mmCIF file with all atom_site columns, C-alpha atoms in Angstrom:
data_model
loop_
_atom_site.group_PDB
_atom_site.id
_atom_site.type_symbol
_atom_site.label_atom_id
_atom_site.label_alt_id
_atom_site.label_comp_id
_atom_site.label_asym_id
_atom_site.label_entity_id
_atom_site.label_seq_id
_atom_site.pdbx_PDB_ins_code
_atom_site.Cartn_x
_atom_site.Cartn_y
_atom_site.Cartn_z
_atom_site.occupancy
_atom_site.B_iso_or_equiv
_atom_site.pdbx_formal_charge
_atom_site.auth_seq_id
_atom_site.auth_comp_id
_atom_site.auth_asym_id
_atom_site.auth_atom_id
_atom_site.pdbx_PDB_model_num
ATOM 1   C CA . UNK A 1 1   ? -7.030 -9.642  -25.267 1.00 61.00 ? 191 UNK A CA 1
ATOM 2   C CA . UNK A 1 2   ? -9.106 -6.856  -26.751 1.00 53.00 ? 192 UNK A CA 1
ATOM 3   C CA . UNK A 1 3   ? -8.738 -4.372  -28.969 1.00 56.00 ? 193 UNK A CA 1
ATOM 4   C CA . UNK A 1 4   ? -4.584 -4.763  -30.221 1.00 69.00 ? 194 UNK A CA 1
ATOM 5   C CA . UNK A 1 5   ? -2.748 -7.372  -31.069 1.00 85.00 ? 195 UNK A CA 1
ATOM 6   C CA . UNK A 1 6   ? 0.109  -7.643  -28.637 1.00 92.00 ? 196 UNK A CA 1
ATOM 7   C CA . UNK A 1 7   ? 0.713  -6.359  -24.964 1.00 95.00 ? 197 UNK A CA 1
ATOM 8   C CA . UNK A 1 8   ? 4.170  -5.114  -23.310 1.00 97.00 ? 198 UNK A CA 1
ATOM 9   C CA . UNK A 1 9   ? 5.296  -5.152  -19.779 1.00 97.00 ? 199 UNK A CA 1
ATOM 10  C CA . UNK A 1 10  ? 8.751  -4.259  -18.583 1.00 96.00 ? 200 UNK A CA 1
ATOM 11  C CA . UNK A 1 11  ? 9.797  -5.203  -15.009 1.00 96.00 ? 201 UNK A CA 1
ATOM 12  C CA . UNK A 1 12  ? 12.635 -2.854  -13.323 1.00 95.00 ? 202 UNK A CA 1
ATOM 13  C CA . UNK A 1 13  ? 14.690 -3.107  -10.559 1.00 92.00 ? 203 UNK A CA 1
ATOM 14  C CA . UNK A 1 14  ? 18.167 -4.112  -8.961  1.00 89.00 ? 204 UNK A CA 1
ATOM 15  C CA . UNK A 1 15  ? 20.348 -7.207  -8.889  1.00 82.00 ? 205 UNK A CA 1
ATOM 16  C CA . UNK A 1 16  ? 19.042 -9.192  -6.110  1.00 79.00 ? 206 UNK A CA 1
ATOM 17  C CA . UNK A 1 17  ? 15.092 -8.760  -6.365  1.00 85.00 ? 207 UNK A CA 1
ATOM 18  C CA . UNK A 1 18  ? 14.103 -11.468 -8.128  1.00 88.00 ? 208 UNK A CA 1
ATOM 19  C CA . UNK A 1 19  ? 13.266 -9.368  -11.122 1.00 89.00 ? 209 UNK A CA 1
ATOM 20  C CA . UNK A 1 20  ? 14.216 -12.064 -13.792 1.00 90.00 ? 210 UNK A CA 1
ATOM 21  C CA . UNK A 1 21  ? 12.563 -14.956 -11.536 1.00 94.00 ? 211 UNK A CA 1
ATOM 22  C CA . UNK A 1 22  ? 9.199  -13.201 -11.871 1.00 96.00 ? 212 UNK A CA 1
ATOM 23  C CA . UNK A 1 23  ? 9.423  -12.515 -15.365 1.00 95.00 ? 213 UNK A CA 1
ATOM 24  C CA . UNK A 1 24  ? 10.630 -16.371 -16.205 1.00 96.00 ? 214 UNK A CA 1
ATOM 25  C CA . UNK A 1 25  ? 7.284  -17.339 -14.168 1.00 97.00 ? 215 UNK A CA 1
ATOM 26  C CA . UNK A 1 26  ? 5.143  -14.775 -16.152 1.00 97.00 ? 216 UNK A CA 1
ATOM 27  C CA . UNK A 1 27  ? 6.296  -15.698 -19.470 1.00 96.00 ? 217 UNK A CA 1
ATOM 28  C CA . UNK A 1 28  ? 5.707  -19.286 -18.724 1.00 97.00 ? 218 UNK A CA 1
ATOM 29  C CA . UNK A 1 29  ? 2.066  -18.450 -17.698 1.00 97.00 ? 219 UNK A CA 1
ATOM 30  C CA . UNK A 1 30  ? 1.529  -16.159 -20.324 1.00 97.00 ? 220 UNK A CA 1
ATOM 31  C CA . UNK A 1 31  ? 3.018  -19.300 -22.610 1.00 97.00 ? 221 UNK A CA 1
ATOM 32  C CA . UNK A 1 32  ? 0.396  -22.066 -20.380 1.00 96.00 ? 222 UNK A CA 1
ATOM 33  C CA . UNK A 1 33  ? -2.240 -19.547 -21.681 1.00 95.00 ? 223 UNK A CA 1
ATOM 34  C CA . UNK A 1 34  ? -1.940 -20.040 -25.128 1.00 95.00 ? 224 UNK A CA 1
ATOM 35  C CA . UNK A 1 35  ? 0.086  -16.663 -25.737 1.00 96.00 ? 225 UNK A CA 1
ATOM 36  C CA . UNK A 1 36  ? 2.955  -16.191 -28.201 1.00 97.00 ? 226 UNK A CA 1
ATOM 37  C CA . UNK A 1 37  ? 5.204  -14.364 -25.918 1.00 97.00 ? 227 UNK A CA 1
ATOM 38  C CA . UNK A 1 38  ? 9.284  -13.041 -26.099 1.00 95.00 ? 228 UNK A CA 1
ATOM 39  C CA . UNK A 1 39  ? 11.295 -12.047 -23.385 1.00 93.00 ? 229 UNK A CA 1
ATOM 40  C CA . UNK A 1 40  ? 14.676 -10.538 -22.878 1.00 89.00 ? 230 UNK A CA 1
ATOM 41  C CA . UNK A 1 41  ? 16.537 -9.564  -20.255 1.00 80.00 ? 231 UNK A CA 1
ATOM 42  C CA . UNK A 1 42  ? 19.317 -6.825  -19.337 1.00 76.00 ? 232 UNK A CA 1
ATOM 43  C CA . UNK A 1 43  ? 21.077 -7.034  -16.199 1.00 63.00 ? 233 UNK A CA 1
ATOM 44  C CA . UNK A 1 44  ? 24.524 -4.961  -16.552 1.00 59.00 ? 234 UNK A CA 1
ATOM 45  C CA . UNK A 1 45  ? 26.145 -4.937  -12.568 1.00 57.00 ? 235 UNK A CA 1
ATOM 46  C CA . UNK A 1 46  ? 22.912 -6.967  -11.025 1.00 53.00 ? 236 UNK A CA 1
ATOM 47  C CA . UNK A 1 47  ? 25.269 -9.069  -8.389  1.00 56.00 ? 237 UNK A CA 1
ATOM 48  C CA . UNK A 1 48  ? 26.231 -5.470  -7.533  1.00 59.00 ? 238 UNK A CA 1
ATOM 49  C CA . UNK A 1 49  ? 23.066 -3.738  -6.847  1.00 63.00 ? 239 UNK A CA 1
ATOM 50  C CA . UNK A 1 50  ? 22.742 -2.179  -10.692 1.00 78.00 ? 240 UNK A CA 1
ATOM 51  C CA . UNK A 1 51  ? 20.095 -1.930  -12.396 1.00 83.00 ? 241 UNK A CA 1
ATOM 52  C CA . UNK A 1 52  ? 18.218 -4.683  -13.848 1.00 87.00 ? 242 UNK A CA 1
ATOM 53  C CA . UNK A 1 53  ? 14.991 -4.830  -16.526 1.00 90.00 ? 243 UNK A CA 1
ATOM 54  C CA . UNK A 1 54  ? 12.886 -7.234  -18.515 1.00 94.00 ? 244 UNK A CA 1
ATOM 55  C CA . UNK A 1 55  ? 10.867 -6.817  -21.161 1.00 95.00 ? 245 UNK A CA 1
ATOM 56  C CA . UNK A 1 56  ? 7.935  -9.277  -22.184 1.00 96.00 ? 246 UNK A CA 1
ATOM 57  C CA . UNK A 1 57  ? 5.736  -8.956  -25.429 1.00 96.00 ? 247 UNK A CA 1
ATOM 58  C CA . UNK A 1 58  ? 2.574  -11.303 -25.642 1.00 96.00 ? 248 UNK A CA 1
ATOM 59  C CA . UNK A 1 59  ? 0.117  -11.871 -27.846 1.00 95.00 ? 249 UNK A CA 1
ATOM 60  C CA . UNK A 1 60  ? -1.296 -13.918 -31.019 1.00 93.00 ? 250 UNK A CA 1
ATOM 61  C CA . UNK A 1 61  ? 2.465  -13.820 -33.058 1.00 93.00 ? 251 UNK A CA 1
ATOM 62  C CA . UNK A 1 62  ? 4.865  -11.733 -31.155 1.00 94.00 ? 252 UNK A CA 1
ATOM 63  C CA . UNK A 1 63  ? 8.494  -11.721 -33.626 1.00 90.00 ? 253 UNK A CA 1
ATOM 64  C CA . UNK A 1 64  ? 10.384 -9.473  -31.607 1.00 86.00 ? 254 UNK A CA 1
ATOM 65  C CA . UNK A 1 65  ? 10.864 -9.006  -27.575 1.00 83.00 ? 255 UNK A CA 1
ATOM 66  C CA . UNK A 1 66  ? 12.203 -5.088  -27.256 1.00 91.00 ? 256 UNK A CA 1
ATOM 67  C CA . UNK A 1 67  ? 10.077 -2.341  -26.179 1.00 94.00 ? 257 UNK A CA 1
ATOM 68  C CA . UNK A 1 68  ? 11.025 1.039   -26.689 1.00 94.00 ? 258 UNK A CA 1
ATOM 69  C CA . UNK A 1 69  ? 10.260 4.411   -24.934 1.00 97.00 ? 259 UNK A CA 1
ATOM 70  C CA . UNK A 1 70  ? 6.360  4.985   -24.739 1.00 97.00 ? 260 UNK A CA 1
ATOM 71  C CA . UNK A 1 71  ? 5.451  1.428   -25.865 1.00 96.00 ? 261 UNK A CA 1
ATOM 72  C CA . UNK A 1 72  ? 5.356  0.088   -22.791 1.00 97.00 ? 262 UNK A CA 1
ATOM 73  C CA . UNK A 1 73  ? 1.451  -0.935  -21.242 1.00 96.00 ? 263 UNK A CA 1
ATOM 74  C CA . UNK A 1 74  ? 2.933  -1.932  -17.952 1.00 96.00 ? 264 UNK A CA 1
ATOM 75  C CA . UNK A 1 75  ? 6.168  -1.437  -15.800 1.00 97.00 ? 265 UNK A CA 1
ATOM 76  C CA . UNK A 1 76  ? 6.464  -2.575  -13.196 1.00 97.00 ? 266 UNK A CA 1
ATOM 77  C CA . UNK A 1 77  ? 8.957  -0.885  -10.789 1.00 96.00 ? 267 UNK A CA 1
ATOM 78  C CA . UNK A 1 78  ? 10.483 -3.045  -7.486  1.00 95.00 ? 268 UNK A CA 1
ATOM 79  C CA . UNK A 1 79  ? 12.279 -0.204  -6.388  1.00 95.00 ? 269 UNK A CA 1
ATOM 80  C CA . UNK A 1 80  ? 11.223 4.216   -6.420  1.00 94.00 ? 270 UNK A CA 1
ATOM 81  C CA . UNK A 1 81  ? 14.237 5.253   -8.292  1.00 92.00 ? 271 UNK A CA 1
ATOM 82  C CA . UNK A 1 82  ? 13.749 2.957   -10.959 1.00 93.00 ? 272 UNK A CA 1
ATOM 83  C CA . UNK A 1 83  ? 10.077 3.686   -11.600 1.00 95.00 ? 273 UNK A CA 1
ATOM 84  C CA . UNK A 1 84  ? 11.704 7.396   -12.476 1.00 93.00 ? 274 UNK A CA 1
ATOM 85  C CA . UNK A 1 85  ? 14.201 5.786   -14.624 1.00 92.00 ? 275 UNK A CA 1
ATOM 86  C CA . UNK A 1 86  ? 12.299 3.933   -16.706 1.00 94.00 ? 276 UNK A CA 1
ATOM 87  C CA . UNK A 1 87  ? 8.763  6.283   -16.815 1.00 95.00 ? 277 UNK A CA 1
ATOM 88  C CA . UNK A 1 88  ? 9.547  7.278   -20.274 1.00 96.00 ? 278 UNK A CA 1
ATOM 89  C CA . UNK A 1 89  ? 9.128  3.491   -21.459 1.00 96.00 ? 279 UNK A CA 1
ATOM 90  C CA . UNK A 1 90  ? 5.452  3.678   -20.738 1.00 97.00 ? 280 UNK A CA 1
ATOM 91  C CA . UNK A 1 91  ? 3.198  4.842   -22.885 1.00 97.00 ? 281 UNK A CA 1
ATOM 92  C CA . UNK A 1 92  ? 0.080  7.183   -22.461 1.00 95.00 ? 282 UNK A CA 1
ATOM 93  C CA . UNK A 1 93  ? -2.764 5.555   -20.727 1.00 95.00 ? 283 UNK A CA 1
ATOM 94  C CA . UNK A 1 94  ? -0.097 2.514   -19.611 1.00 96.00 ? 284 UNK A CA 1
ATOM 95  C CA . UNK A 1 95  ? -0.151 1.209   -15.859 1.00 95.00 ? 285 UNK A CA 1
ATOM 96  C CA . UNK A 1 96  ? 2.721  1.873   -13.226 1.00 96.00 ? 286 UNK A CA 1
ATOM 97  C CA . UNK A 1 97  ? 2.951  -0.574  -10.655 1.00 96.00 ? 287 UNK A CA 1
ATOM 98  C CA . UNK A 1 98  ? 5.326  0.984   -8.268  1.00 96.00 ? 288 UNK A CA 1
ATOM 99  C CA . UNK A 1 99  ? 6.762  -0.198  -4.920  1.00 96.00 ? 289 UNK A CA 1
ATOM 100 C CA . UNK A 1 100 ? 7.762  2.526   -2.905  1.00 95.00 ? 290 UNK A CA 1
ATOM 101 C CA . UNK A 1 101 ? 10.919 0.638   -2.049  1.00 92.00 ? 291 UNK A CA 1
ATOM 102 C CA . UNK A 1 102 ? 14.172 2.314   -1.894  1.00 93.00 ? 292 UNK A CA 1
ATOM 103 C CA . UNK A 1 103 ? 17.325 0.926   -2.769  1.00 91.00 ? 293 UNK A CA 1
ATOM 104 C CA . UNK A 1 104 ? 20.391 3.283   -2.396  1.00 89.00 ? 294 UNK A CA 1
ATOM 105 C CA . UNK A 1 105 ? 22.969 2.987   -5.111  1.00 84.00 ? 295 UNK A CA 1
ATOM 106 C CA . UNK A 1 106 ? 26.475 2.817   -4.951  1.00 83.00 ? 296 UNK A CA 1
ATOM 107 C CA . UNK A 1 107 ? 27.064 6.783   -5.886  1.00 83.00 ? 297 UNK A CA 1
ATOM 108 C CA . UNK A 1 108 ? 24.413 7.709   -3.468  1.00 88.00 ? 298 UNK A CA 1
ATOM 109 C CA . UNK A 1 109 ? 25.810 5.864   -0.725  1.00 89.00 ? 299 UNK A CA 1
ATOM 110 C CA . UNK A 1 110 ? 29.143 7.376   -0.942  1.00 91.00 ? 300 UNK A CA 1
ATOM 111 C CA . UNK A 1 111 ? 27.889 11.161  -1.322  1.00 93.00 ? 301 UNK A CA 1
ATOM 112 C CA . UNK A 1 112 ? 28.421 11.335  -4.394  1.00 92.00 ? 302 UNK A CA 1
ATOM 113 C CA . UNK A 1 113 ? 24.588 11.749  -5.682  1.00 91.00 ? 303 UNK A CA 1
ATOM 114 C CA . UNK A 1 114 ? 21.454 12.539  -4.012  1.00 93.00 ? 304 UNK A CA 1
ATOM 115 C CA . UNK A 1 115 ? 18.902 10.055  -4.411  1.00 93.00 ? 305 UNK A CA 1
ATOM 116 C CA . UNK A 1 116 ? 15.452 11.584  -6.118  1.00 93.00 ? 306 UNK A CA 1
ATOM 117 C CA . UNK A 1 117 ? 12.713 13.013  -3.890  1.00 94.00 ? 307 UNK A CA 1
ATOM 118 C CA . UNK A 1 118 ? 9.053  12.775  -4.316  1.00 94.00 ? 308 UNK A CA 1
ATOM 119 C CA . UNK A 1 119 ? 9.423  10.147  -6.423  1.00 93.00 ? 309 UNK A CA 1
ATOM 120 C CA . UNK A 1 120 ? 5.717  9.030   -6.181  1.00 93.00 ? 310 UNK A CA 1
ATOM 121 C CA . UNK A 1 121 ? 4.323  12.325  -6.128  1.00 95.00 ? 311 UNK A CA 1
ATOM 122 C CA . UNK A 1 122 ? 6.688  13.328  -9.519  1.00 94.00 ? 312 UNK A CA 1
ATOM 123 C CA . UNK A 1 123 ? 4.728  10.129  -10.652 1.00 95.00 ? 313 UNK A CA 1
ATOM 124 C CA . UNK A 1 124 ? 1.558  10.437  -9.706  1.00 94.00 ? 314 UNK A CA 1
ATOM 125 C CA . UNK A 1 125 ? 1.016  13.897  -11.402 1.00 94.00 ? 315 UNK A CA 1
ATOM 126 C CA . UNK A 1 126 ? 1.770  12.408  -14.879 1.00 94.00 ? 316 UNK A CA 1
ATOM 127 C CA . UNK A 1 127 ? 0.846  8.666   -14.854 1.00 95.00 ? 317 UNK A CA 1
ATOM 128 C CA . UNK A 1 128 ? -3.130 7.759   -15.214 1.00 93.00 ? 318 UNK A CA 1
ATOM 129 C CA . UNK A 1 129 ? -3.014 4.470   -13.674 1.00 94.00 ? 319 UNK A CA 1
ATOM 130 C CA . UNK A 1 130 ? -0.173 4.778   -10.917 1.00 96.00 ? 320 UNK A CA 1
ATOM 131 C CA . UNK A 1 131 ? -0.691 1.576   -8.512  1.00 95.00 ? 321 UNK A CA 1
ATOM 132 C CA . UNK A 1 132 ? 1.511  1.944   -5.290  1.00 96.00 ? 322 UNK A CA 1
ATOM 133 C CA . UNK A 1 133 ? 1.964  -1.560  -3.961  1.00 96.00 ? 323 UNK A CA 1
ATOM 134 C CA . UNK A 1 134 ? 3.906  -2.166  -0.413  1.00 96.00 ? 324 UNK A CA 1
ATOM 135 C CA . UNK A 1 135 ? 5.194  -5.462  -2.067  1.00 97.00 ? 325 UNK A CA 1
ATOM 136 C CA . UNK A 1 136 ? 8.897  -4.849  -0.111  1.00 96.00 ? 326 UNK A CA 1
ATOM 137 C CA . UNK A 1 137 ? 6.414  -4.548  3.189   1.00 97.00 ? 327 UNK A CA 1
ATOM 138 C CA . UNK A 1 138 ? 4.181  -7.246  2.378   1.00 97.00 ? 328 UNK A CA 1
ATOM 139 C CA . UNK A 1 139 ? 7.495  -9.426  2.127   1.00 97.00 ? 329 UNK A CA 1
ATOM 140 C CA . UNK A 1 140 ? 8.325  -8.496  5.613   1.00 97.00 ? 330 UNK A CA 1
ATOM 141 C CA . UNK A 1 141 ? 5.862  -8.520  7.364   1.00 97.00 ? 331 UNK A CA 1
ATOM 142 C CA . UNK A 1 142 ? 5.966  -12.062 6.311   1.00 97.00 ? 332 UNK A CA 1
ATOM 143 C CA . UNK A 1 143 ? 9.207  -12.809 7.210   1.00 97.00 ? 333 UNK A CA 1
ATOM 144 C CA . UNK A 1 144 ? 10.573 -13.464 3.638   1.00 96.00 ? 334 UNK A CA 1
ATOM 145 C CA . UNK A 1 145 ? 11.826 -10.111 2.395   1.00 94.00 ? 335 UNK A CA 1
ATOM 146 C CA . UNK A 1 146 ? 12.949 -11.813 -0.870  1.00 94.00 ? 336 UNK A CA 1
ATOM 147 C CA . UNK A 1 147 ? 9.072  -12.643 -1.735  1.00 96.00 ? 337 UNK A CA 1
ATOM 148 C CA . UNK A 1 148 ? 8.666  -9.014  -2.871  1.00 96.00 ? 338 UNK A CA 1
ATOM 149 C CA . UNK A 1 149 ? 8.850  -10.029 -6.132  1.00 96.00 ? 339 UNK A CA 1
ATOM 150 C CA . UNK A 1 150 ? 5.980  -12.694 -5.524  1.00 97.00 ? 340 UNK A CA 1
ATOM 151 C CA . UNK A 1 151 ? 3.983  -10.197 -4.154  1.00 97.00 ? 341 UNK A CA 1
ATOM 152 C CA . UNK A 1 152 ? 4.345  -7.834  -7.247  1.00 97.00 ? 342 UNK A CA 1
ATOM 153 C CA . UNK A 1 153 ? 3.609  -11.538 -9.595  1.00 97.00 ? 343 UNK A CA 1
ATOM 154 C CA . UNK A 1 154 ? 0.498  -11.768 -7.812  1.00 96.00 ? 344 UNK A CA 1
ATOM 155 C CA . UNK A 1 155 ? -0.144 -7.950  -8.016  1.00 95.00 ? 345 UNK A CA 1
ATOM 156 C CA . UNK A 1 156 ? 0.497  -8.199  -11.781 1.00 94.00 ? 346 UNK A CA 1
ATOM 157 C CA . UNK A 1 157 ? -1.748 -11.145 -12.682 1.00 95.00 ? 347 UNK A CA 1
ATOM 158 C CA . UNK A 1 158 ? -4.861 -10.218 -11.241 1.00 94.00 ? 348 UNK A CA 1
ATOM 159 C CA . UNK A 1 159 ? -4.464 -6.526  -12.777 1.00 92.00 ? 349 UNK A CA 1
ATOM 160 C CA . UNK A 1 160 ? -3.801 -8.095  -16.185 1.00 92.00 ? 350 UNK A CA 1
ATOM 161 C CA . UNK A 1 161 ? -6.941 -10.571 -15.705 1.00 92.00 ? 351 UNK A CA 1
ATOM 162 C CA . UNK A 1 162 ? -4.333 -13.662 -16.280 1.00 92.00 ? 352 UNK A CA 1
ATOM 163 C CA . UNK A 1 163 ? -6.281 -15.573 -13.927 1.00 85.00 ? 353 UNK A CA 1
ATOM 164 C CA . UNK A 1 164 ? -6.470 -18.933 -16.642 1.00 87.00 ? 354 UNK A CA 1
ATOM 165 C CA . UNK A 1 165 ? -3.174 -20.301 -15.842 1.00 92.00 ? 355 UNK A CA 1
ATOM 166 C CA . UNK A 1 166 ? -2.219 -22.330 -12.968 1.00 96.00 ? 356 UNK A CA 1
ATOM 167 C CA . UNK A 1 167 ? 0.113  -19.141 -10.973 1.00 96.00 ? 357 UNK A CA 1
ATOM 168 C CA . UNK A 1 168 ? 0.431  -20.870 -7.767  1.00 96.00 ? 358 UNK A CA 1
ATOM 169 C CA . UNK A 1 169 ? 1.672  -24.692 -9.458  1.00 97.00 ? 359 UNK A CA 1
ATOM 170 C CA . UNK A 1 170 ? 4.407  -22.343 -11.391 1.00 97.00 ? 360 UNK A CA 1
ATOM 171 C CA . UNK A 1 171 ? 5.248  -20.706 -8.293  1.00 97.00 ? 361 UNK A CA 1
ATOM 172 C CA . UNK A 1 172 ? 5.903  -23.254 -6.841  1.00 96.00 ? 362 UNK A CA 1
ATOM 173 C CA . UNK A 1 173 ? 8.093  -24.791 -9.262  1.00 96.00 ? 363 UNK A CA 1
ATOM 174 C CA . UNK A 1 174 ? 10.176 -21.827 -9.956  1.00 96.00 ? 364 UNK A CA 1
ATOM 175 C CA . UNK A 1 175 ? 10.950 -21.254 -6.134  1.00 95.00 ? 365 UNK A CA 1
ATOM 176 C CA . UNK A 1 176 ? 13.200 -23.220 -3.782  1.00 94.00 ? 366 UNK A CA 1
ATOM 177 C CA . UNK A 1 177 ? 11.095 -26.119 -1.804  1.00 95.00 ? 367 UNK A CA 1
ATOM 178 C CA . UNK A 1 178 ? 12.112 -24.345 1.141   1.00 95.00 ? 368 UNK A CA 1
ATOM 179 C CA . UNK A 1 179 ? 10.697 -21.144 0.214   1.00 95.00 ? 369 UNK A CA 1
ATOM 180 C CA . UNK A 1 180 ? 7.789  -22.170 -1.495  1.00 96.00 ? 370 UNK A CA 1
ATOM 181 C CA . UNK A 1 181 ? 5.185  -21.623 1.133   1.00 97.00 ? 371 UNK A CA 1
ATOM 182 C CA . UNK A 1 182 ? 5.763  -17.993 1.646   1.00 97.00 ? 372 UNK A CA 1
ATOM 183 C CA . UNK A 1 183 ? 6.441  -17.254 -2.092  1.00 97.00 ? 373 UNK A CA 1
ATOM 184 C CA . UNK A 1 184 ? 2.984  -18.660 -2.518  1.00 98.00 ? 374 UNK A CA 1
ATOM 185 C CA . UNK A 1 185 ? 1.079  -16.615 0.539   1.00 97.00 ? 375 UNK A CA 1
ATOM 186 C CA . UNK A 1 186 ? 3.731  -13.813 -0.762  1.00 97.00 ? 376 UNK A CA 1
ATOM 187 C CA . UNK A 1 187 ? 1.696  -14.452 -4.754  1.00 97.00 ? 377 UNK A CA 1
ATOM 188 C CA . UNK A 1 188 ? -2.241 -14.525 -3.068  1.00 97.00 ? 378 UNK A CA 1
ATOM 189 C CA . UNK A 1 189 ? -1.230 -11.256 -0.549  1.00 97.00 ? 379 UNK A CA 1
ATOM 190 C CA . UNK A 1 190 ? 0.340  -9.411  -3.934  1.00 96.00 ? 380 UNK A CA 1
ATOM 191 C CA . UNK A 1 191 ? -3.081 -10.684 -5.872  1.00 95.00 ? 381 UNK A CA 1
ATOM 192 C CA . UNK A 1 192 ? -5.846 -8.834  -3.097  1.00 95.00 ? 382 UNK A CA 1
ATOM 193 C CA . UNK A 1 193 ? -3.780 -5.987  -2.878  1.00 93.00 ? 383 UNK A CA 1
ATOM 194 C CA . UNK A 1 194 ? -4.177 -5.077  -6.549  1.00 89.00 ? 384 UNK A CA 1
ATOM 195 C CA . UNK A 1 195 ? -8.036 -5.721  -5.906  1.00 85.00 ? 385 UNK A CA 1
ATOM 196 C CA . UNK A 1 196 ? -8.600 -3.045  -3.519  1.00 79.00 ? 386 UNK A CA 1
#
């Protein structure tokens, strides 16, 4: 870590994407590297399809886990709408992972709301360092759409240079046995994708 003394990353979503399960693994990486790190969680109607966030702070002494609007050096979004939602949380010069995913809530599937267009072109005018990554596609094309959030993991660490710790090992203790193989191919497929 160069330069300051701490990094944040907040992880969006919706109940159901495995948005806490990748930030448990991360923080226990982060941890397995020697890092101080904090994480919290906020996940209001997740079983429902609501909206769901972490927040992880890392570094030499970390004392507090919140990050607040424009503080943020990463988000990473697992679903369009959400990236919009939470933009304001990253600061200037920060990195937007985004995967074009979209998720319909409750008040757009019933008419009452629209959901947003051009989402990723809105983006993409204002953020520096806007990564689109098919994570949701990755996941099924290989037949597990509930590795997207391995695919975004794998995205994450090799963007953030966390190579050091042993990913896969946590992986694969964080994940069901039965899933484990394609939560794994689901992490290395997420890790060359942020490469290109």
């Amino acid at each position: 870590m160069s330069g300051r003394e701490e990094r944040n990353i907040l992880l969006v979503g919706v109940g159901g994407q495995g948005t806490i399960l990748t930030s448990k693994i991360l923080s226990q990486g982060l941890v397995d590297l020697g890092y101080d790190v904090k994480m919290s969680e906020i996940h209001g109607m997740a079983q429902r399809g609501g909206s769901v966030s972490t927040q992880i702070k890392y570094g030499r002494k970390i004392y507090a886990p919140n990050i607040g609007p424009g503080e943020a050096d990463l988000l990473v979004a697992f679903e369009k709408a959400e990236a919009l939602r939470w933009f304001p949380w990253l600061r200037k010069g920060g990195i937007l992972v985004l995967d074009p995913r979209e998720i319909y809530p409750v008040p757009v599937l019933t008419g009452e709301a629209t959901y947003p267009e051009n989402v990723v072109e809105s983006l993409s005018a204002v953020v520096e360092n806007l990564r689109v990554i098919e994570a949701a596609k990755v996941a099924n094309e290989l037949g597990s759409p509930r590795s997207q959030n391995m695919v975004l993991l794998g995205a994450l660490v090799s963007l953030l240079g966390l190579e050091g710790a042993a990913w896969k090992d946590l992986v694969a203790r964080f994940v069901p046995p039965k899933a484990r193989d394609v939560n794994l191919l689901a992490f290395e497929r997420g890790a060359a994708l942020a490469m290109r």
